[in-house]
């Protein structure tokens, strides 16, 4: 690898790292979830721990980022930056 290529890669890496740091969201506030899985969903948000939701034979793992009054639960995971789940569709939850 030539020195100019190495320098270009270093500059690109530093630019990407500073852009990622600038996009870091402000501190999230505590959520107020409703329903039978309230304790697990709120603990996932407060402790930044993953929770697995089971519905219709499928499972979804992630961290709860928000709960809405209309029954929507927002999550994020390594695979998806934002997932929205309807609380009334959840069959089980595990942490």
Tab-separated table of N, CA and C in Angstrom:
chain	number	residue	atom	x	y	z
A	1	UNK	N	0.849	-1.164	0.000
A	1	UNK	CA	0.000	0.000	0.000
A	1	UNK	C	0.901	1.234	0.000
A	2	UNK	N	0.588	2.139	-0.896
A	2	UNK	CA	1.420	3.335	-1.014
A	2	UNK	C	1.145	4.285	0.150
A	3	UNK	N	2.090	5.146	0.472
A	3	UNK	CA	1.900	6.098	1.576
A	3	UNK	C	0.699	7.021	1.360
A	4	UNK	N	0.453	7.436	0.111
A	4	UNK	CA	-0.689	8.325	-0.137
A	4	UNK	C	-2.008	7.586	0.066
A	5	UNK	N	-2.064	6.316	-0.286
A	5	UNK	CA	-3.273	5.522	-0.060
A	5	UNK	C	-3.502	5.327	1.429
A	6	UNK	N	-2.418	5.050	2.160
A	6	UNK	CA	-2.520	4.869	3.601
A	6	UNK	C	-3.000	6.156	4.280
A	7	UNK	N	-2.476	7.301	3.846
A	7	UNK	CA	-2.895	8.590	4.386
A	7	UNK	C	-4.375	8.850	4.088
A	8	UNK	N	-4.805	8.549	2.867
A	8	UNK	CA	-6.206	8.744	2.494
A	8	UNK	C	-7.115	7.870	3.349
A	9	UNK	N	-6.746	6.626	3.565
A	9	UNK	CA	-7.550	5.730	4.399
A	9	UNK	C	-7.616	6.219	5.847
A	10	UNK	N	-6.498	6.736	6.350
A	10	UNK	CA	-6.469	7.266	7.712
A	10	UNK	C	-7.391	8.469	7.842
A	11	UNK	N	-7.357	9.364	6.861
A	11	UNK	CA	-8.219	10.547	6.888
A	11	UNK	C	-9.686	10.143	6.813
A	12	UNK	N	-10.005	9.188	5.939
A	12	UNK	CA	-11.391	8.723	5.823
A	12	UNK	C	-11.867	8.074	7.122
A	13	UNK	N	-11.001	7.291	7.759
A	13	UNK	CA	-11.364	6.656	9.015
A	13	UNK	C	-11.636	7.703	10.095
A	14	UNK	N	-10.777	8.707	10.198
A	14	UNK	CA	-10.960	9.761	11.204
A	14	UNK	C	-12.231	10.555	10.941
A	15	UNK	N	-12.531	10.825	9.679
A	15	UNK	CA	-13.744	11.567	9.333
A	15	UNK	C	-14.985	10.750	9.690
A	16	UNK	N	-14.949	9.451	9.408
A	16	UNK	CA	-16.091	8.594	9.724
A	16	UNK	C	-16.280	8.485	11.239
A	17	UNK	N	-15.177	8.393	11.979
A	17	UNK	CA	-15.265	8.281	13.435
A	17	UNK	C	-15.829	9.565	14.050
A	18	UNK	N	-15.398	10.718	13.545
A	18	UNK	CA	-15.912	11.970	14.100
A	18	UNK	C	-17.367	12.185	13.719
A	19	UNK	N	-17.782	11.741	12.535
A	19	UNK	CA	-19.184	11.853	12.128
A	19	UNK	C	-20.059	10.951	12.985
A	20	UNK	N	-19.575	9.757	13.286
A	20	UNK	CA	-20.339	8.848	14.133
A	20	UNK	C	-20.482	9.404	15.541
A	21	UNK	N	-19.442	10.037	16.048
A	21	UNK	CA	-19.496	10.626	17.385
A	21	UNK	C	-20.454	11.802	17.408
A	22	UNK	N	-20.505	12.584	16.344
A	22	UNK	CA	-21.395	13.745	16.277
A	22	UNK	C	-22.854	13.323	16.209
A	23	UNK	N	-23.127	12.119	15.678
A	23	UNK	CA	-24.497	11.642	15.542
A	23	UNK	C	-24.990	10.911	16.776
A	24	UNK	N	-24.195	10.827	17.815
A	24	UNK	CA	-24.605	10.147	19.032
A	24	UNK	C	-25.790	10.892	19.632
A	25	UNK	N	-26.928	10.191	19.844
A	25	UNK	CA	-28.114	10.877	20.344
A	25	UNK	C	-27.929	11.363	21.774
A	26	UNK	N	-28.718	12.357	22.137
A	26	UNK	CA	-28.704	12.851	23.509
A	26	UNK	C	-29.194	11.759	24.438
A	27	UNK	N	-28.924	11.914	25.695
A	27	UNK	CA	-29.326	10.906	26.670
A	27	UNK	C	-30.835	10.678	26.612
A	28	UNK	N	-31.207	9.415	26.464
A	28	UNK	CA	-32.617	9.074	26.341
A	28	UNK	C	-33.280	9.094	27.713
A	29	UNK	N	-34.522	9.504	27.745
A	29	UNK	CA	-35.267	9.527	28.990
A	29	UNK	C	-35.923	8.174	29.210
A	30	UNK	N	-36.337	7.921	30.420
A	30	UNK	CA	-36.989	6.659	30.761
A	30	UNK	C	-38.318	6.549	30.033
A	31	UNK	N	-38.665	5.335	29.659
A	31	UNK	CA	-39.933	5.097	28.966
A	31	UNK	C	-41.002	4.671	29.964
A	32	UNK	N	-42.251	4.820	29.576
A	32	UNK	CA	-43.374	4.400	30.400
A	32	UNK	C	-44.232	3.466	29.562
A	33	UNK	N	-43.948	2.169	29.662
A	33	UNK	CA	-44.655	1.170	28.868
A	33	UNK	C	-45.898	0.691	29.607
A	34	UNK	N	-46.808	0.101	28.854
A	34	UNK	CA	-48.029	-0.447	29.427
A	34	UNK	C	-48.146	-1.914	29.037
A	35	UNK	N	-49.003	-2.630	29.737
A	35	UNK	CA	-49.263	-4.017	29.374
A	35	UNK	C	-48.571	-5.006	30.282
A	36	UNK	N	-48.748	-6.294	29.966
A	36	UNK	CA	-48.220	-7.347	30.835
A	36	UNK	C	-46.691	-7.454	30.838
A	37	UNK	N	-46.031	-6.892	29.848
A	37	UNK	CA	-44.570	-6.986	29.765
A	37	UNK	C	-43.894	-5.674	30.151
A	38	UNK	N	-44.612	-4.839	30.863
A	38	UNK	CA	-44.147	-3.509	31.263
A	38	UNK	C	-42.783	-3.558	31.956
A	39	UNK	N	-42.617	-4.436	32.917
A	39	UNK	CA	-41.375	-4.494	33.697
A	39	UNK	C	-40.169	-4.844	32.821
A	40	UNK	N	-40.325	-5.817	31.937
A	40	UNK	CA	-39.207	-6.206	31.073
A	40	UNK	C	-38.865	-5.114	30.069
A	41	UNK	N	-39.876	-4.481	29.492
A	41	UNK	CA	-39.628	-3.441	28.494
A	41	UNK	C	-38.947	-2.224	29.113
A	42	UNK	N	-39.410	-1.823	30.291
A	42	UNK	CA	-38.796	-0.676	30.962
A	42	UNK	C	-37.390	-1.002	31.451
A	43	UNK	N	-37.166	-2.241	31.903
A	43	UNK	CA	-35.825	-2.647	32.330
A	43	UNK	C	-34.861	-2.665	31.141
A	44	UNK	N	-35.339	-3.089	29.976
A	44	UNK	CA	-34.509	-3.089	28.777
A	44	UNK	C	-34.050	-1.684	28.449
A	45	UNK	N	-34.945	-0.721	28.576
A	45	UNK	CA	-34.591	0.661	28.289
A	45	UNK	C	-33.661	1.238	29.354
A	46	UNK	N	-33.975	1.026	30.607
A	46	UNK	CA	-33.205	1.625	31.701
A	46	UNK	C	-31.792	1.048	31.795
A	47	UNK	N	-31.662	-0.256	31.629
A	47	UNK	CA	-30.373	-0.922	31.796
A	47	UNK	C	-29.626	-1.113	30.487
A	48	UNK	N	-30.245	-0.711	29.363
A	48	UNK	CA	-29.657	-0.905	28.030
A	48	UNK	C	-29.305	-2.374	27.793
A	49	UNK	N	-30.231	-3.235	28.214
A	49	UNK	CA	-30.073	-4.679	28.017
A	49	UNK	C	-31.068	-5.146	26.983
A	50	UNK	N	-30.704	-6.166	26.262
A	50	UNK	CA	-31.573	-6.696	25.225
A	50	UNK	C	-32.746	-7.467	25.794
A	51	UNK	N	-33.841	-7.436	25.061
A	51	UNK	CA	-35.031	-8.206	25.395
A	51	UNK	C	-35.451	-8.933	24.117
A	52	UNK	N	-35.957	-10.153	24.272
A	52	UNK	CA	-36.443	-10.912	23.127
A	52	UNK	C	-37.956	-10.980	23.208
A	53	UNK	N	-38.612	-10.562	22.137
A	53	UNK	CA	-40.063	-10.610	22.058
A	53	UNK	C	-40.469	-11.748	21.139
A	54	UNK	N	-41.488	-12.485	21.546
A	54	UNK	CA	-41.986	-13.611	20.764
A	54	UNK	C	-43.406	-13.303	20.310
A	55	UNK	N	-43.675	-13.490	19.031
A	55	UNK	CA	-45.022	-13.283	18.515
A	55	UNK	C	-45.213	-14.109	17.259
A	56	UNK	N	-46.358	-14.798	17.222
A	56	UNK	CA	-46.762	-15.594	16.063
A	56	UNK	C	-45.666	-16.547	15.594
A	57	UNK	N	-44.989	-17.200	16.518
A	57	UNK	CA	-43.955	-18.162	16.164
A	57	UNK	C	-42.622	-17.554	15.768
A	58	UNK	N	-42.490	-16.248	15.834
A	58	UNK	CA	-41.258	-15.559	15.477
A	58	UNK	C	-40.667	-14.908	16.724
A	59	UNK	N	-39.402	-14.533	16.651
A	59	UNK	CA	-38.788	-13.816	17.769
A	59	UNK	C	-38.000	-12.628	17.234
A	60	UNK	N	-37.879	-11.613	18.070
A	60	UNK	CA	-37.167	-10.399	17.725
A	60	UNK	C	-36.420	-9.931	18.959
A	61	UNK	N	-35.127	-9.709	18.818
A	61	UNK	CA	-34.312	-9.254	19.942
A	61	UNK	C	-33.831	-7.836	19.695
A	62	UNK	N	-33.754	-7.052	20.771
A	62	UNK	CA	-33.267	-5.690	20.658
A	62	UNK	C	-33.390	-4.965	21.983
A	63	UNK	N	-33.077	-3.675	21.955
A	63	UNK	CA	-33.172	-2.815	23.131
A	63	UNK	C	-34.331	-1.861	22.925
A	64	UNK	N	-35.180	-1.721	23.919
A	64	UNK	CA	-36.328	-0.831	23.831
A	64	UNK	C	-35.837	0.616	23.903
A	65	UNK	N	-36.281	1.433	22.933
A	65	UNK	CA	-35.911	2.846	22.922
A	65	UNK	C	-37.095	3.743	23.245
A	66	UNK	N	-38.329	3.276	23.000
A	66	UNK	CA	-39.505	4.107	23.288
A	66	UNK	C	-40.756	3.246	23.355
A	67	UNK	N	-41.706	3.693	24.184
A	67	UNK	CA	-43.043	3.096	24.252
A	67	UNK	C	-44.039	4.232	24.042
A	68	UNK	N	-45.035	3.990	23.203
A	68	UNK	CA	-46.016	5.020	22.887
A	68	UNK	C	-47.373	4.661	23.472
A	69	UNK	N	-48.217	5.671	23.674
A	69	UNK	CA	-49.542	5.467	24.270
A	69	UNK	C	-50.444	4.584	23.415
A	70	UNK	N	-50.239	4.587	22.105
A	70	UNK	CA	-51.105	3.786	21.230
A	70	UNK	C	-50.668	2.325	21.124
A	71	UNK	N	-49.681	1.904	21.912
A	71	UNK	CA	-49.277	0.502	21.954
A	71	UNK	C	-48.089	0.158	21.081
A	72	UNK	N	-47.447	1.129	20.496
A	72	UNK	CA	-46.244	0.873	19.703
A	72	UNK	C	-45.021	0.842	20.609
A	73	UNK	N	-44.135	-0.089	20.322
A	73	UNK	CA	-42.868	-0.203	21.047
A	73	UNK	C	-41.757	-0.069	20.023
A	74	UNK	N	-40.861	0.883	20.239
A	74	UNK	CA	-39.733	1.067	19.341
A	74	UNK	C	-38.514	0.394	19.943
A	75	UNK	N	-37.779	-0.321	19.096
A	75	UNK	CA	-36.582	-1.033	19.509
A	75	UNK	C	-35.484	-0.783	18.493
A	76	UNK	N	-34.253	-1.078	18.891
A	76	UNK	CA	-33.132	-1.094	17.958
A	76	UNK	C	-32.305	-2.339	18.249
A	77	UNK	N	-31.618	-2.806	17.229
A	77	UNK	CA	-30.784	-3.996	17.387
A	77	UNK	C	-29.529	-3.826	16.551
A	78	UNK	N	-28.678	-4.810	16.562
A	78	UNK	CA	-27.468	-4.745	15.747
A	78	UNK	C	-27.812	-4.775	14.270
A	79	UNK	N	-28.890	-5.458	13.935
A	79	UNK	CA	-29.267	-5.603	12.532
A	79	UNK	C	-30.097	-4.434	12.026
A	80	UNK	N	-30.987	-3.904	12.875
A	80	UNK	CA	-31.897	-2.846	12.464
A	80	UNK	C	-31.734	-1.620	13.364
A	81	UNK	N	-31.746	-0.434	12.768
A	81	UNK	CA	-31.613	0.781	13.562
A	81	UNK	C	-32.929	1.161	14.231
A	82	UNK	N	-34.067	0.742	13.652
A	82	UNK	CA	-35.360	1.041	14.261
A	82	UNK	C	-36.357	-0.049	13.889
A	83	UNK	N	-36.993	-0.596	14.914
A	83	UNK	CA	-38.030	-1.609	14.734
A	83	UNK	C	-39.235	-1.163	15.545
A	84	UNK	N	-40.417	-1.243	14.957
A	84	UNK	CA	-41.642	-0.880	15.662
A	84	UNK	C	-42.505	-2.129	15.792
A	85	UNK	N	-42.907	-2.434	17.019
A	85	UNK	CA	-43.708	-3.616	17.324
A	85	UNK	C	-45.003	-3.159	17.984
A	86	UNK	N	-46.108	-3.800	17.641
A	86	UNK	CA	-47.371	-3.516	18.311
A	86	UNK	C	-47.463	-4.363	19.565
A	87	UNK	N	-47.691	-3.724	20.697
A	87	UNK	CA	-47.683	-4.412	21.990
A	87	UNK	C	-48.738	-5.500	22.078
A	88	UNK	N	-49.879	-5.313	21.429
A	88	UNK	CA	-50.947	-6.318	21.539
A	88	UNK	C	-50.645	-7.584	20.734
A	89	UNK	N	-49.586	-7.581	19.923
A	89	UNK	CA	-49.193	-8.776	19.146
A	89	UNK	C	-48.193	-9.663	19.889
A	90	UNK	N	-47.626	-9.170	20.985
A	90	UNK	CA	-46.580	-9.910	21.689
A	90	UNK	C	-47.180	-11.062	22.489
A	91	UNK	N	-46.657	-12.278	22.282
A	91	UNK	CA	-47.103	-13.457	23.013
A	91	UNK	C	-46.271	-13.668	24.285
A	92	UNK	N	-44.978	-13.374	24.211
A	92	UNK	CA	-44.091	-13.579	25.365
A	92	UNK	C	-42.879	-12.676	25.232
A	93	UNK	N	-42.184	-12.471	26.339
A	93	UNK	CA	-40.965	-11.666	26.352
A	93	UNK	C	-39.959	-12.301	27.300
A	94	UNK	N	-38.679	-12.181	26.962
A	94	UNK	CA	-37.618	-12.756	27.791
A	94	UNK	C	-36.428	-11.819	27.819
A	95	UNK	N	-35.754	-11.783	28.981
A	95	UNK	CA	-34.552	-10.963	29.122
A	95	UNK	C	-33.457	-11.812	29.710
